[in-house]
């Protein structure tokens, strides 16, 4: 009896042990997998503010030298200048369960790049923006170049394998408007599926401003030029930049000088306060002119200058800084090139920004396909001489020198601060004009001087006082009547 | 100097008349002056008048005897320009069987622009603009003889105004406020005198029922159109140098009594 009970218990125990063993064997892979997943690293967030860095890693002052950003520079906006300057983002990623053997992926795209199908799509909806890395700290700082971020936005063919993009990608956008893309940070398993959390970071990219929709023309005025800009229908355009060559205040040092009429082949002296007279045939006052008709006695520049040549004839037309007779024209600008930027002065601007691109330049995409570039430009800031709002059809360029010639060009500016291709480049010459106030003053008028200017003798108790007296008397009358 | 002197005299007479009224009013108050603003014949109280006015304006800059030349005409031509303005009158006193008398103030604005031509006259022509902006104001005593309308039902109200004028002005070009060859800034102010006579036509006669409803609903007693001969002698009373920005012209507009 006891034996039978013992045997039954033993067999039951064996059965239970066998069941438990089988259960354990069946459950083990799941447990193991669960333990593996929970111990895999995961990107859980971004610590602190995202940084924009120069290529050398120094925090960017946000596009030094670029046109002021109409919307203010937003950290997640990328414009042409950002791309061209090869700025980069730095993200301090918060990583949980930091462990070796796992690779961090960073992709950008217009679709959900955590999905393997999107990352492997034939069309460029997702692309890798840096080599996968194995984080070794938490938070983990990772840098992503803007050139890489924008590299395949405007591509049709998807380049799956990461390769550092070149600067020409900044010219790939050929139509205006912004594109929203997202950066994705995630770890993947062996099959390419993301582990745990995927950290997105949204970005807006716009690297192309619009064209000036038609030729510009110039109106002349005294120490100014009036730039007539055709109205725009491009909703991308937010304003105008006007460029001058030479820039105001940087005209060449040689002053405008008069030259003799061609028939005399004479050269007159510079019109800088040097009195030049002759008694030979002008019949005017004799002076100490030498044989060439030149008197080097310098007088007040306000004194009218009488010019004459060696033969006693009146001097002819003046010439501009470039030595071109006036009315003549500008020396061809090497900085302002219609349809593009500077090609004649390659190199680096005062702000350290490269001159790039012109209308004829084509760029080649990563698939080797030649495309017409965006013709975007970065002008040297010193040549910016005027700005106008989008509704402006005239932009005044002030502070110019009468008698000098200026090459003028306009470019559209968009909300991202991109500067579009240059317009045509007309030539203008500011000239003295007679405005009302000048005519009034020259006619002997002595009024003016400001609203607070001192009045003439006798004013203190004058007209305004009488007006006040009148009103006061009215008030007094009424009050007296009320008292009655 | 003569014009300044005569202007002073005119203003003096006006002030005297204004100050003299209380004495007469006091003497015959019970008979001659009604209680101000008292409603009558079912009408709401009437104390004020507002005018919305427009005038043809050509400042008499070139009439300045110290000028040799016609800078205004050379810059802006002989075309008249429009001035728009508003006037607010307080009908402080009602004189029975005559009308109302009281002070009024006005402010207006006008601007004239032209192309400032090149000094050398060559081509291309200048596109720089030259402008003169004037902000004329005045304070006047206003006598409105509305007895014709009130007593005889003739919808005409003749009136007269006299007082002082004051204008702020600014000469500018494309680059901003003009600066003369000697560095004098092209902005300033000018004092002067202001006189006007005019005639108002009461629109209520065209639709008395609507006029009555307007009075009941808004308190506007009368609505007029008016025409006025305006003499604005802004020649710089008491000022050593002044830009003559006044004008003698015809003004017209709408007036509302309430």
PDB file of N, CA and C in Angstrom, chain A residues 35 141 177 365 437 483:
ATOM      1  N   UNK A  35      14.071  39.948 -22.345  1.00  0.00           N
ATOM      2  CA  UNK A  35      15.202  40.522 -21.624  1.00  0.00           C
ATOM      3  C   UNK A  35      16.099  41.303 -22.566  1.00  0.00           C
ATOM      4  N   UNK A 141      26.220  63.232 -27.883  1.00  0.00           N
ATOM      5  CA  UNK A 141      26.188  64.316 -28.871  1.00  0.00           C
ATOM      6  C   UNK A 141      26.451  63.776 -30.273  1.00  0.00           C
ATOM      7  N   UNK A 177       9.638  77.631 -52.505  1.00  0.00           N
ATOM      8  CA  UNK A 177       8.752  77.001 -51.534  1.00  0.00           C
ATOM      9  C   UNK A 177       9.520  76.159 -50.540  1.00  0.00           C
ATOM     10  N   UNK A 365      23.932  66.079 -59.885  1.00  0.00           N
ATOM     11  CA  UNK A 365      23.458  65.443 -58.657  1.00  0.00           C
ATOM     12  C   UNK A 365      24.263  64.185 -58.382  1.00  0.00           C
ATOM     13  N   UNK A 437      12.523 123.052 -52.188  1.00  0.00           N
ATOM     14  CA  UNK A 437      13.210 123.739 -51.101  1.00  0.00           C
ATOM     15  C   UNK A 437      14.495 124.408 -51.571  1.00  0.00           C
ATOM     16  N   UNK A 483     -23.408 131.415 -14.368  1.00  0.00           N
ATOM     17  CA  UNK A 483     -23.533 131.903 -12.994  1.00  0.00           C
ATOM     18  C   UNK A 483     -24.792 132.727 -12.827  1.00  0.00           C
TER      19      UNK A 483
END
